Amino acid sequence: MSPRHPGDAGFETRAIHAGQEPDPSTGAVVAPISLATTFAQDAVGEHRGFEYGRTGNPTRAALETCVAALEDAAHGLAFASGMAAEDAVLRALVRPGDHVVLPNDAYGGTYRLVARVLAETGVEWSAVDLTDPVALGEACRDSTKVVWIETPTNPLLTVVDIEAVSRAAHERGARVVVDNTFATPYLQQPLSLGADVVVHSSTKYLGGHSDVVGGMVLTDEDGLAESIAFLQNAVGAVPSPFDCFLVLRGVKTLGVRMDRHCSNARGVADLLVDHPAVERVLWPGLPDHPGHDVARRQMRHFGGMVSFLAAGGEQAALALVAKTQLFTLAESLGAVESLIEHPARMTHASAADSPLAVDPALVRLSVGIESLDDLLDDLGHALDAVT
Ligand SMILES: Cc1ncc(COP(=O)(O)O)c(C=O)c1O
């Protein structure tokens, strides 16, 4: 297939081949880890696409082409972390005095970047419930430049209607950025739903094996891609060639992994719904989830993340996360192994005492791709012990 026509091939074909034709000099079928920091020039300013390793690198270019093909985007840019990707997008889009609308349950790191880093430079922000069109309308100002969507959100699994919010934001002259980390392009493609920019923490499902930190930005806008590429080079928060190789390798199996994450998550959600130690299960696949209908429309499946409120409150939640054995107590998500965590004290501690503070009874599961029976045994025993 030709990566110049990514739309022509199926998702898994793009994941395995886009940007990854056999190496023309050796025939290697895997994109080489190109460690060179500088590239020979035929004459001053005449080169074969690469000059200096911060500015561009062949392994990074392969990753950027591949993920752009998966999101059906004209441009892909890789960063050293999801936060570096978010920082570049926001630097490109907002100036002092501009206003950003955040979801009221955004990832804590996104909140911290806007409220504690950009706010210091005079950027203004509001956190709103993006499932409420009236609240969104009231939050938007003449100075609103960005409406930031995360869907499903981390950790509450709120589902936001990308198409509806994009329409409303565009009417007010704002751009829409979607953090697609939880859904991945396999489950949902925000640009095709009207968003302007997609960001990823590729540390999560794209990498998929808990062994690489990275971030991605995707957009169809040439001028914006140029501004972000300028920042990528000028600020220099770029991933190493080895990191790019790891994400690229992870992406090859994204589709099959996501299918298993999603079916295991369904099994886990069914167990939780029926357990007396659980007050409420948050998973978009459950028919009573407030975002179920939107998720059905804009996602292929419902995702591998499941959160729930422990019936016994914070103490029960803390006891539970200490009791599982196969579900490892750890931050992060989206990899082959199952993880359990307490957002209020771990991943979302940075949002404590803010409008984005998380219920201390909340437990978040990243459901891995292990044998479902083993996952259910492990979780079932831990739940029984705190009932
Ligand atoms: C939804 C979401 N966006 C962005 C990030 C930040 O990514 P990174 O940790 O790769 O900087 C995370 C990290 O957990 C996340 O969960």
mmCIF file of C-alpha atoms and ligand atoms in Angstrom:
data_model
loop_
_atom_site.group_PDB
_atom_site.id
_atom_site.type_symbol
_atom_site.label_atom_id
_atom_site.label_comp_id
_atom_site.label_asym_id
_atom_site.label_seq_id
_atom_site.Cartn_x
_atom_site.Cartn_y
_atom_site.Cartn_z
ATOM 1 C CA MET A 1 0.000 0.000 0.000
ATOM 2 C CA SER A 2 1.035 3.585 -0.438
ATOM 3 C CA PRO A 3 0.985 5.733 2.703
ATOM 4 C CA ARG A 4 0.108 8.649 0.426
ATOM 5 C CA HIS A 5 -3.341 7.108 0.093
ATOM 6 C CA PRO A 6 -3.935 5.903 3.654
ATOM 7 C CA GLY A 7 -7.702 5.884 3.261
ATOM 8 C CA ASP A 8 -7.497 3.088 0.682
ATOM 9 C CA ALA A 9 -6.349 0.376 3.082
ATOM 10 C CA GLY A 10 -8.048 -1.156 6.145
ATOM 11 C CA PHE A 11 -7.091 -0.069 9.662
ATOM 12 C CA GLU A 12 -4.875 -3.055 10.496
ATOM 13 C CA THR A 13 -3.142 -2.838 7.104
ATOM 14 C CA ARG A 14 -2.343 0.815 7.713
ATOM 15 C CA ALA A 15 -1.139 0.013 11.239
ATOM 16 C CA ILE A 16 1.340 -2.535 9.900
ATOM 17 C CA HIS A 17 2.431 -0.878 6.669
ATOM 18 C CA ALA A 18 1.865 2.901 6.593
ATOM 19 C CA GLY A 19 5.255 4.620 6.702
ATOM 20 C CA GLN A 20 6.916 1.222 6.899
ATOM 21 C CA GLU A 21 7.746 0.048 3.393
ATOM 22 C CA PRO A 22 10.764 -2.302 3.307
ATOM 23 C CA ASP A 23 13.959 -0.279 3.717
ATOM 24 C CA PRO A 24 15.077 0.629 0.148
ATOM 25 C CA SER A 25 18.770 0.025 0.833
ATOM 26 C CA THR A 26 18.544 -3.342 2.656
ATOM 27 C CA GLY A 27 15.008 -4.664 2.245
ATOM 28 C CA ALA A 28 14.542 -4.756 6.051
ATOM 29 C CA VAL A 29 10.802 -5.172 6.676
ATOM 30 C CA VAL A 30 10.940 -3.353 10.016
ATOM 31 C CA ALA A 31 11.671 0.380 10.088
ATOM 32 C CA PRO A 32 15.290 0.602 11.328
ATOM 33 C CA ILE A 33 16.089 2.455 14.565
ATOM 34 C CA SER A 34 18.020 5.288 12.984
ATOM 35 C CA LEU A 35 20.376 6.613 15.650
ATOM 36 C CA ALA A 36 22.248 9.149 13.520
ATOM 37 C CA THR A 37 21.983 12.674 14.895
ATOM 38 C CA THR A 38 23.183 14.257 11.648
ATOM 39 C CA PHE A 39 22.739 13.451 7.974
ATOM 40 C CA ALA A 40 25.153 14.001 5.072
ATOM 41 C CA GLN A 41 24.238 16.809 2.691
ATOM 42 C CA ASP A 42 24.995 16.494 -1.043
ATOM 43 C CA ALA A 43 25.625 20.247 -1.188
ATOM 44 C CA VAL A 44 24.882 23.071 1.239
ATOM 45 C CA GLY A 45 21.155 22.835 2.006
ATOM 46 C CA GLU A 46 20.688 19.814 -0.287
ATOM 47 C CA HIS A 47 19.719 16.745 1.697
ATOM 48 C CA ARG A 48 17.495 13.675 1.516
ATOM 49 C CA GLY A 49 14.851 14.885 3.951
ATOM 50 C CA PHE A 50 16.868 14.863 7.167
ATOM 51 C CA GLU A 51 19.476 17.285 8.534
ATOM 52 C CA TYR A 52 19.637 17.090 12.309
ATOM 53 C CA GLY A 53 18.080 14.594 14.728
ATOM 54 C CA ARG A 54 15.979 17.043 16.732
ATOM 55 C CA THR A 55 14.458 18.488 13.581
ATOM 56 C CA GLY A 56 13.646 15.152 11.970
ATOM 57 C CA ASN A 57 14.580 11.487 12.143
ATOM 58 C CA PRO A 58 13.658 8.570 9.828
ATOM 59 C CA THR A 59 12.246 6.347 12.615
ATOM 60 C CA ARG A 60 10.202 9.274 13.910
ATOM 61 C CA ALA A 61 9.001 10.032 10.380
ATOM 62 C CA ALA A 62 7.822 6.410 10.005
ATOM 63 C CA LEU A 63 5.851 6.691 13.273
ATOM 64 C CA GLU A 64 4.385 10.062 12.304
ATOM 65 C CA THR A 65 3.257 8.743 8.911
ATOM 66 C CA CYS A 66 1.751 5.612 10.449
ATOM 67 C CA VAL A 67 -0.289 7.300 13.190
ATOM 68 C CA ALA A 68 -1.415 10.019 10.751
ATOM 69 C CA ALA A 69 -2.708 7.226 8.499
ATOM 70 C CA LEU A 70 -4.577 5.664 11.433
ATOM 71 C CA GLU A 71 -6.276 8.950 12.352
ATOM 72 C CA ASP A 72 -6.866 9.762 8.652
ATOM 73 C CA ALA A 73 -4.873 12.953 9.239
ATOM 74 C CA ALA A 74 -2.719 14.860 6.769
ATOM 75 C CA HIS A 75 -0.022 15.489 9.392
ATOM 76 C CA GLY A 76 1.393 13.595 12.359
ATOM 77 C CA LEU A 77 3.968 14.893 14.835
ATOM 78 C CA ALA A 78 5.612 12.809 17.553
ATOM 79 C CA PHE A 79 6.655 14.148 20.952
ATOM 80 C CA ALA A 80 8.572 12.951 23.997
ATOM 81 C CA SER A 81 5.365 12.576 26.046
ATOM 82 C CA GLY A 82 1.645 13.183 25.853
ATOM 83 C CA MET A 83 2.134 16.334 27.920
ATOM 84 C CA ALA A 84 4.803 17.628 25.518
ATOM 85 C CA ALA A 85 2.328 17.070 22.666
ATOM 86 C CA GLU A 86 -0.422 18.929 24.547
ATOM 87 C CA ASP A 87 1.960 21.769 25.406
ATOM 88 C CA ALA A 88 2.955 22.207 21.748
ATOM 89 C CA VAL A 89 -0.693 22.290 20.603
ATOM 90 C CA LEU A 90 -1.683 24.839 23.233
ATOM 91 C CA ARG A 91 1.377 27.025 22.585
ATOM 92 C CA ALA A 92 0.474 27.018 18.903
ATOM 93 C CA LEU A 93 -3.171 27.921 19.511
ATOM 94 C CA VAL A 94 -3.341 30.274 22.495
ATOM 95 C CA ARG A 95 -1.729 33.564 23.525
ATOM 96 C CA PRO A 96 -1.933 35.581 26.771
ATOM 97 C CA GLY A 97 -5.516 36.812 27.190
ATOM 98 C CA ASP A 98 -6.993 33.918 25.199
ATOM 99 C CA HIS A 99 -9.414 31.509 26.823
ATOM 100 C CA VAL A 100 -9.494 27.697 26.851
ATOM 101 C CA VAL A 101 -12.532 25.548 27.692
ATOM 102 C CA LEU A 102 -11.576 22.347 29.483
ATOM 103 C CA PRO A 103 -13.825 19.403 30.333
ATOM 104 C CA ASN A 104 -14.639 19.436 34.054
ATOM 105 C CA ASP A 105 -13.125 15.972 34.415
ATOM 106 C CA ALA A 106 -10.063 16.382 32.202
ATOM 107 C CA TYR A 107 -6.940 14.324 32.827
ATOM 108 C CA GLY A 108 -5.220 15.921 35.835
ATOM 109 C CA GLY A 109 -2.049 16.655 33.877
ATOM 110 C CA THR A 110 -3.985 18.576 31.223
ATOM 111 C CA TYR A 111 -5.664 20.587 33.973
ATOM 112 C CA ARG A 112 -2.271 21.263 35.606
ATOM 113 C CA LEU A 113 -0.720 22.372 32.299
ATOM 114 C CA VAL A 114 -3.503 24.874 31.656
ATOM 115 C CA ALA A 115 -4.267 26.024 35.213
ATOM 116 C CA ARG A 116 -0.725 26.141 36.581
ATOM 117 C CA VAL A 117 1.592 26.645 33.614
ATOM 118 C CA LEU A 118 -0.312 28.479 30.859
ATOM 119 C CA ALA A 119 -2.382 30.491 33.366
ATOM 120 C CA GLU A 120 0.912 31.948 34.660
ATOM 121 C CA THR A 121 1.414 33.468 31.206
ATOM 122 C CA GLY A 122 -2.061 35.066 31.170
ATOM 123 C CA VAL A 123 -4.060 32.325 29.469
ATOM 124 C CA GLU A 124 -7.591 32.076 30.906
ATOM 125 C CA TRP A 125 -9.630 28.903 31.283
ATOM 126 C CA SER A 126 -12.931 27.465 32.449
ATOM 127 C CA ALA A 127 -13.817 23.863 33.260
ATOM 128 C CA VAL A 128 -17.297 22.826 32.098
ATOM 129 C CA ASP A 129 -19.460 19.790 31.619
ATOM 130 C CA LEU A 130 -19.102 19.280 27.868
ATOM 131 C CA THR A 131 -22.131 16.979 27.803
ATOM 132 C CA ASP A 132 -24.248 20.074 28.595
ATOM 133 C CA PRO A 133 -24.597 22.312 25.496
ATOM 134 C CA VAL A 134 -25.967 25.196 27.590
ATOM 135 C CA ALA A 135 -22.957 25.092 29.926
ATOM 136 C CA LEU A 136 -20.625 25.046 26.907
ATOM 137 C CA GLY A 137 -22.402 28.034 25.348
ATOM 138 C CA GLU A 138 -22.191 29.984 28.605
ATOM 139 C CA ALA A 139 -18.507 29.157 29.079
ATOM 140 C CA CYS A 140 -17.453 30.348 25.620
ATOM 141 C CA ARG A 141 -16.201 33.924 25.344
ATOM 142 C CA ASP A 142 -15.085 36.061 22.394
ATOM 143 C CA SER A 143 -11.540 35.168 23.451
ATOM 144 C CA THR A 144 -12.144 31.386 23.474
ATOM 145 C CA LYS A 145 -9.613 29.838 21.101
ATOM 146 C CA VAL A 146 -9.746 26.191 22.135
ATOM 147 C CA VAL A 147 -12.396 23.774 23.329
ATOM 148 C CA TRP A 148 -10.521 20.766 24.698
ATOM 149 C CA ILE A 149 -12.352 17.438 24.549
ATOM 150 C CA GLU A 150 -11.351 14.213 26.176
ATOM 151 C CA THR A 151 -13.623 11.258 25.423
ATOM 152 C CA PRO A 152 -13.985 8.922 27.170
ATOM 153 C CA THR A 153 -12.493 10.977 30.013
ATOM 154 C CA ASN A 154 -9.865 9.945 32.498
ATOM 155 C CA PRO A 155 -10.977 8.693 35.036
ATOM 156 C CA LEU A 156 -14.782 9.135 34.926
ATOM 157 C CA LEU A 157 -15.332 7.698 31.419
ATOM 158 C CA THR A 158 -17.608 10.578 30.479
ATOM 159 C CA VAL A 159 -18.470 10.440 26.780
ATOM 160 C CA VAL A 160 -18.554 13.736 24.881
ATOM 161 C CA ASP A 161 -20.320 14.129 21.535
ATOM 162 C CA ILE A 162 -17.382 15.217 19.352
ATOM 163 C CA GLU A 163 -19.561 16.206 16.402
ATOM 164 C CA ALA A 164 -21.945 18.382 18.463
ATOM 165 C CA VAL A 165 -19.208 20.098 20.495
ATOM 166 C CA SER A 166 -17.135 20.717 17.345
ATOM 167 C CA ARG A 167 -20.111 22.358 15.654
ATOM 168 C CA ALA A 168 -20.805 24.582 18.688
ATOM 169 C CA ALA A 169 -17.121 25.525 19.101
ATOM 170 C CA HIS A 170 -16.692 26.333 15.402
ATOM 171 C CA GLU A 171 -19.755 28.595 15.476
ATOM 172 C CA ARG A 172 -17.895 30.597 18.124
ATOM 173 C CA GLY A 173 -14.622 30.618 16.203
ATOM 174 C CA ALA A 174 -12.786 28.205 18.521
ATOM 175 C CA ARG A 175 -10.740 25.189 17.512
ATOM 176 C CA VAL A 176 -11.435 21.748 18.917
ATOM 177 C CA VAL A 177 -8.685 19.519 20.260
ATOM 178 C CA VAL A 178 -9.553 15.919 21.163
ATOM 179 C CA ASP A 179 -7.433 13.852 23.511
ATOM 180 C CA ASN A 180 -8.019 10.454 21.906
ATOM 181 C CA THR A 181 -5.785 8.526 24.309
ATOM 182 C CA PHE A 182 -8.546 6.343 25.795
ATOM 183 C CA ALA A 183 -10.358 5.509 22.561
ATOM 184 C CA THR A 184 -7.415 5.317 20.129
ATOM 185 C CA PRO A 185 -8.005 5.729 16.383
ATOM 186 C CA TYR A 186 -9.199 2.117 16.275
ATOM 187 C CA LEU A 187 -12.305 3.006 18.270
ATOM 188 C CA GLN A 188 -12.878 6.601 17.156
ATOM 189 C CA GLN A 189 -11.459 9.107 14.666
ATOM 190 C CA PRO A 190 -12.155 12.642 15.937
ATOM 191 C CA LEU A 191 -11.016 14.494 12.792
ATOM 192 C CA SER A 192 -13.718 12.723 10.784
ATOM 193 C CA LEU A 193 -16.236 13.907 13.417
ATOM 194 C CA GLY A 194 -15.259 17.563 12.953
ATOM 195 C CA ALA A 195 -12.379 18.088 15.411
ATOM 196 C CA ASP A 196 -9.341 20.130 14.327
ATOM 197 C CA VAL A 197 -6.565 18.444 16.274
ATOM 198 C CA VAL A 198 -6.065 15.055 17.933
ATOM 199 C CA VAL A 199 -3.553 14.431 20.701
ATOM 200 C CA HIS A 200 -2.413 11.149 22.229
ATOM 201 C CA SER A 201 -0.421 9.973 25.127
ATOM 202 C CA SER A 202 1.222 7.190 23.100
ATOM 203 C CA THR A 203 2.502 5.961 26.457
ATOM 204 C CA LYS A 204 -0.893 4.247 26.648
ATOM 205 C CA TYR A 205 -2.692 2.099 24.030
ATOM 206 C CA LEU A 206 -0.589 3.158 21.014
ATOM 207 C CA GLY A 207 2.605 1.901 22.697
ATOM 208 C CA GLY A 208 0.550 -0.706 24.523
ATOM 209 C CA HIS A 209 3.271 -2.442 26.578
ATOM 210 C CA SER A 210 4.136 -0.044 29.449
ATOM 211 C CA ASP A 211 7.651 0.442 28.112
ATOM 212 C CA VAL A 212 7.684 3.827 26.401
ATOM 213 C CA VAL A 213 6.582 7.396 27.162
ATOM 214 C CA GLY A 214 5.454 9.395 24.131
ATOM 215 C CA GLY A 215 2.915 11.745 22.605
ATOM 216 C CA MET A 216 1.387 12.446 19.204
ATOM 217 C CA VAL A 217 -0.372 15.350 17.491
ATOM 218 C CA LEU A 218 -2.499 14.856 14.363
ATOM 219 C CA THR A 219 -4.180 17.482 12.229
ATOM 220 C CA ASP A 220 -5.358 18.147 8.681
ATOM 221 C CA GLU A 221 -4.462 21.854 8.843
ATOM 222 C CA ASP A 222 -1.232 22.609 6.974
ATOM 223 C CA GLY A 223 -0.543 25.944 8.711
ATOM 224 C CA LEU A 224 -1.178 24.552 12.177
ATOM 225 C CA ALA A 225 0.990 21.503 11.468
ATOM 226 C CA GLU A 226 3.755 23.885 10.407
ATOM 227 C CA SER A 227 3.449 25.889 13.651
ATOM 228 C CA ILE A 228 3.524 22.712 15.736
ATOM 229 C CA ALA A 229 6.491 21.336 13.766
ATOM 230 C CA PHE A 230 8.245 24.649 14.429
ATOM 231 C CA LEU A 231 7.636 24.200 18.181
ATOM 232 C CA GLN A 232 8.668 20.543 18.004
ATOM 233 C CA ASN A 233 12.045 21.658 16.704
ATOM 234 C CA ALA A 234 12.353 24.957 18.601
ATOM 235 C CA VAL A 235 11.428 23.534 22.009
ATOM 236 C CA GLY A 236 12.900 20.106 21.290
ATOM 237 C CA ALA A 237 10.615 17.788 23.306
ATOM 238 C CA VAL A 238 11.166 15.012 20.765
ATOM 239 C CA PRO A 239 11.082 11.235 21.292
ATOM 240 C CA SER A 240 14.229 9.153 20.852
ATOM 241 C CA PRO A 241 14.474 6.892 17.783
ATOM 242 C CA PHE A 242 14.180 3.854 20.077
ATOM 243 C CA ASP A 243 11.007 5.265 21.646
ATOM 244 C CA CYS A 244 9.583 5.823 18.149
ATOM 245 C CA PHE A 245 10.405 2.223 17.231
ATOM 246 C CA LEU A 246 8.605 0.938 20.339
ATOM 247 C CA VAL A 247 5.441 2.949 19.637
ATOM 248 C CA LEU A 248 5.534 1.908 15.980
ATOM 249 C CA ARG A 249 5.827 -1.738 17.016
ATOM 250 C CA GLY A 250 2.973 -1.339 19.488
ATOM 251 C CA VAL A 251 0.728 0.267 16.902
ATOM 252 C CA LYS A 252 1.000 -2.780 14.603
ATOM 253 C CA THR A 253 -1.177 -4.797 17.034
ATOM 254 C CA LEU A 254 -3.438 -1.937 18.160
ATOM 255 C CA GLY A 255 -6.579 -3.331 16.515
ATOM 256 C CA VAL A 256 -6.319 -6.861 17.903
ATOM 257 C CA ARG A 257 -5.307 -5.583 21.330
ATOM 258 C CA MET A 258 -8.217 -3.140 21.454
ATOM 259 C CA ASP A 259 -10.705 -5.868 20.529
ATOM 260 C CA ARG A 260 -9.501 -7.933 23.500
ATOM 261 C CA HIS A 261 -9.282 -4.928 25.877
ATOM 262 C CA CYS A 262 -12.894 -4.099 25.021
ATOM 263 C CA SER A 263 -14.287 -7.641 25.378
ATOM 264 C CA ASN A 264 -12.431 -8.171 28.673
ATOM 265 C CA ALA A 265 -13.729 -4.802 29.910
ATOM 266 C CA ARG A 266 -17.269 -5.957 29.209
ATOM 267 C CA GLY A 267 -16.712 -9.080 31.332
ATOM 268 C CA VAL A 268 -15.226 -6.994 34.158
ATOM 269 C CA ALA A 269 -18.056 -4.425 34.012
ATOM 270 C CA ASP A 270 -20.648 -7.235 34.215
ATOM 271 C CA LEU A 271 -18.928 -8.620 37.338
ATOM 272 C CA LEU A 272 -18.807 -5.191 38.993
ATOM 273 C CA VAL A 273 -22.431 -4.324 38.243
ATOM 274 C CA ASP A 274 -23.622 -7.343 40.223
ATOM 275 C CA HIS A 275 -21.246 -7.003 43.198
ATOM 276 C CA PRO A 276 -22.454 -5.564 46.532
ATOM 277 C CA ALA A 277 -19.070 -3.903 47.194
ATOM 278 C CA VAL A 278 -19.673 -1.663 44.171
ATOM 279 C CA GLU A 279 -21.955 1.357 44.296
ATOM 280 C CA ARG A 280 -21.784 2.399 40.641
ATOM 281 C CA VAL A 281 -19.930 1.257 37.534
ATOM 282 C CA LEU A 282 -18.735 3.770 34.961
ATOM 283 C CA TRP A 283 -18.233 2.103 31.577
ATOM 284 C CA PRO A 284 -19.725 3.512 28.350
ATOM 285 C CA GLY A 285 -20.809 0.021 27.245
ATOM 286 C CA LEU A 286 -23.434 -0.214 29.999
ATOM 287 C CA PRO A 287 -26.874 0.773 28.710
ATOM 288 C CA ASP A 288 -27.462 3.032 31.752
ATOM 289 C CA HIS A 289 -24.230 4.988 31.195
ATOM 290 C CA PRO A 290 -25.262 8.574 30.352
ATOM 291 C CA GLY A 291 -22.980 8.561 27.289
ATOM 292 C CA HIS A 292 -23.972 5.115 26.021
ATOM 293 C CA ASP A 293 -25.905 6.311 22.958
ATOM 294 C CA VAL A 294 -23.224 8.791 21.898
ATOM 295 C CA ALA A 295 -20.549 6.135 22.424
ATOM 296 C CA ARG A 296 -22.509 3.686 20.259
ATOM 297 C CA ARG A 297 -22.595 6.312 17.528
ATOM 298 C CA GLN A 298 -19.028 7.592 17.578
ATOM 299 C CA MET A 299 -17.032 4.586 18.820
ATOM 300 C CA ARG A 300 -16.495 1.128 17.333
ATOM 301 C CA HIS A 301 -16.479 -0.524 20.807
ATOM 302 C CA PHE A 302 -16.623 0.919 24.317
ATOM 303 C CA GLY A 303 -12.987 0.792 25.396
ATOM 304 C CA GLY A 304 -10.855 -1.042 27.928
ATOM 305 C CA MET A 305 -11.079 1.391 30.853
ATOM 306 C CA VAL A 306 -13.602 0.749 33.639
ATOM 307 C CA SER A 307 -14.071 2.906 36.743
ATOM 308 C CA PHE A 308 -16.339 2.328 39.721
ATOM 309 C CA LEU A 309 -17.320 3.789 43.062
ATOM 310 C CA ALA A 310 -16.686 1.527 46.029
ATOM 311 C CA ALA A 311 -19.813 1.138 48.162
ATOM 312 C CA GLY A 312 -17.706 1.487 51.341
ATOM 313 C CA GLY A 313 -16.212 4.858 50.296
ATOM 314 C CA GLU A 314 -12.549 5.851 50.309
ATOM 315 C CA GLN A 315 -11.392 3.275 52.883
ATOM 316 C CA ALA A 316 -12.984 0.423 50.915
ATOM 317 C CA ALA A 317 -11.469 1.756 47.666
ATOM 318 C CA LEU A 318 -8.005 1.905 49.254
ATOM 319 C CA ALA A 319 -8.396 -1.575 50.745
ATOM 320 C CA LEU A 320 -9.539 -2.964 47.410
ATOM 321 C CA VAL A 321 -6.660 -1.580 45.324
ATOM 322 C CA ALA A 322 -4.249 -3.186 47.807
ATOM 323 C CA LYS A 323 -5.896 -6.617 47.509
ATOM 324 C CA THR A 324 -5.787 -7.551 43.821
ATOM 325 C CA GLN A 325 -2.840 -9.583 42.600
ATOM 326 C CA LEU A 326 -3.201 -9.850 38.837
ATOM 327 C CA PHE A 327 -4.452 -6.258 38.575
ATOM 328 C CA THR A 328 -1.224 -4.488 39.533
ATOM 329 C CA LEU A 329 -1.513 -1.363 41.680
ATOM 330 C CA ALA A 330 0.084 1.244 39.418
ATOM 331 C CA GLU A 331 -0.490 4.488 37.542
ATOM 332 C CA SER A 332 -0.822 4.600 33.750
ATOM 333 C CA LEU A 333 -3.070 2.496 31.537
ATOM 334 C CA GLY A 334 -3.615 1.059 28.108
ATOM 335 C CA ALA A 335 -1.070 -1.760 28.134
ATOM 336 C CA VAL A 336 -1.408 -5.527 27.854
ATOM 337 C CA GLU A 337 -1.311 -6.025 31.635
ATOM 338 C CA SER A 338 -4.244 -5.104 33.869
ATOM 339 C CA LEU A 339 -3.748 -2.232 36.315
ATOM 340 C CA ILE A 340 -5.768 -0.880 39.236
ATOM 341 C CA GLU A 341 -5.423 2.525 40.871
ATOM 342 C CA HIS A 342 -6.972 5.091 43.204
ATOM 343 C CA PRO A 343 -7.260 8.271 41.073
ATOM 344 C CA ALA A 344 -7.825 10.741 43.951
ATOM 345 C CA ARG A 345 -4.501 9.829 45.567
ATOM 346 C CA MET A 346 -2.553 8.754 42.479
ATOM 347 C CA THR A 347 -3.100 9.921 38.870
ATOM 348 C CA HIS A 348 -5.423 12.792 39.765
ATOM 349 C CA ALA A 349 -3.775 14.017 42.970
ATOM 350 C CA SER A 350 -2.716 17.133 41.006
ATOM 351 C CA ALA A 351 -6.419 18.067 40.695
ATOM 352 C CA ALA A 352 -7.111 17.841 44.462
ATOM 353 C CA ASP A 353 -8.932 20.923 45.844
ATOM 354 C CA SER A 354 -9.783 22.037 42.296
ATOM 355 C CA PRO A 355 -13.031 21.910 40.307
ATOM 356 C CA LEU A 356 -11.635 18.685 38.825
ATOM 357 C CA ALA A 357 -11.081 16.878 42.133
ATOM 358 C CA VAL A 358 -12.025 13.187 41.971
ATOM 359 C CA ASP A 359 -14.355 11.275 44.336
ATOM 360 C CA PRO A 360 -12.095 9.404 46.800
ATOM 361 C CA ALA A 361 -14.332 6.307 46.519
ATOM 362 C CA LEU A 362 -13.383 5.971 42.855
ATOM 363 C CA VAL A 363 -11.281 3.046 41.606
ATOM 364 C CA ARG A 364 -9.972 2.936 38.023
ATOM 365 C CA LEU A 365 -9.159 -0.248 36.139
ATOM 366 C CA SER A 366 -7.122 -0.531 32.984
ATOM 367 C CA VAL A 367 -8.350 -3.912 31.802
ATOM 368 C CA GLY A 368 -5.544 -5.793 30.071
ATOM 369 C CA ILE A 369 -5.631 -8.654 27.604
ATOM 370 C CA GLU A 370 -4.970 -11.533 30.021
ATOM 371 C CA SER A 371 -7.396 -14.500 30.215
ATOM 372 C CA LEU A 372 -10.734 -13.052 31.311
ATOM 373 C CA ASP A 373 -11.429 -15.838 33.837
ATOM 374 C CA ASP A 374 -8.218 -15.004 35.700
ATOM 375 C CA LEU A 375 -9.088 -11.304 35.776
ATOM 376 C CA LEU A 376 -12.571 -12.040 37.107
ATOM 377 C CA ASP A 377 -11.184 -14.388 39.789
ATOM 378 C CA ASP A 378 -8.683 -11.812 40.968
ATOM 379 C CA LEU A 379 -11.127 -8.922 41.087
ATOM 380 C CA GLY A 380 -13.918 -11.069 42.526
ATOM 381 C CA HIS A 381 -11.731 -12.209 45.451
ATOM 382 C CA ALA A 382 -10.612 -8.642 46.197
ATOM 383 C CA LEU A 383 -14.209 -7.357 46.093
ATOM 384 C CA ASP A 384 -15.440 -10.169 48.351
ATOM 385 C CA ALA A 385 -12.712 -9.275 50.854
ATOM 386 C CA VAL A 386 -13.917 -5.657 51.193
ATOM 387 C CA THR A 387 -17.659 -6.414 51.214
HETATM 388 C C1 LIG B 1 -5.929 11.059 28.795
HETATM 389 C C2 LIG B 1 -4.488 11.415 28.970
HETATM 390 N N1 LIG B 1 -3.961 12.431 28.260
HETATM 391 C C3 LIG B 1 -2.667 12.785 28.384
HETATM 392 C C4 LIG B 1 -1.823 12.143 29.268
HETATM 393 C C5 LIG B 1 -0.396 12.587 29.404
HETATM 394 O O1 LIG B 1 0.455 11.719 28.733
HETATM 395 P P1 LIG B 1 1.967 11.395 29.155
HETATM 396 O O2 LIG B 1 1.924 10.758 30.512
HETATM 397 O O3 LIG B 1 2.446 10.492 28.071
HETATM 398 O O4 LIG B 1 2.700 12.697 29.184
HETATM 399 C C6 LIG B 1 -2.324 11.074 30.022
HETATM 400 C C7 LIG B 1 -1.454 10.373 30.973
HETATM 401 O O5 LIG B 1 -1.908 9.594 31.783
HETATM 402 C C8 LIG B 1 -3.684 10.705 29.872
HETATM 403 O O6 LIG B 1 -4.221 9.702 30.570
#
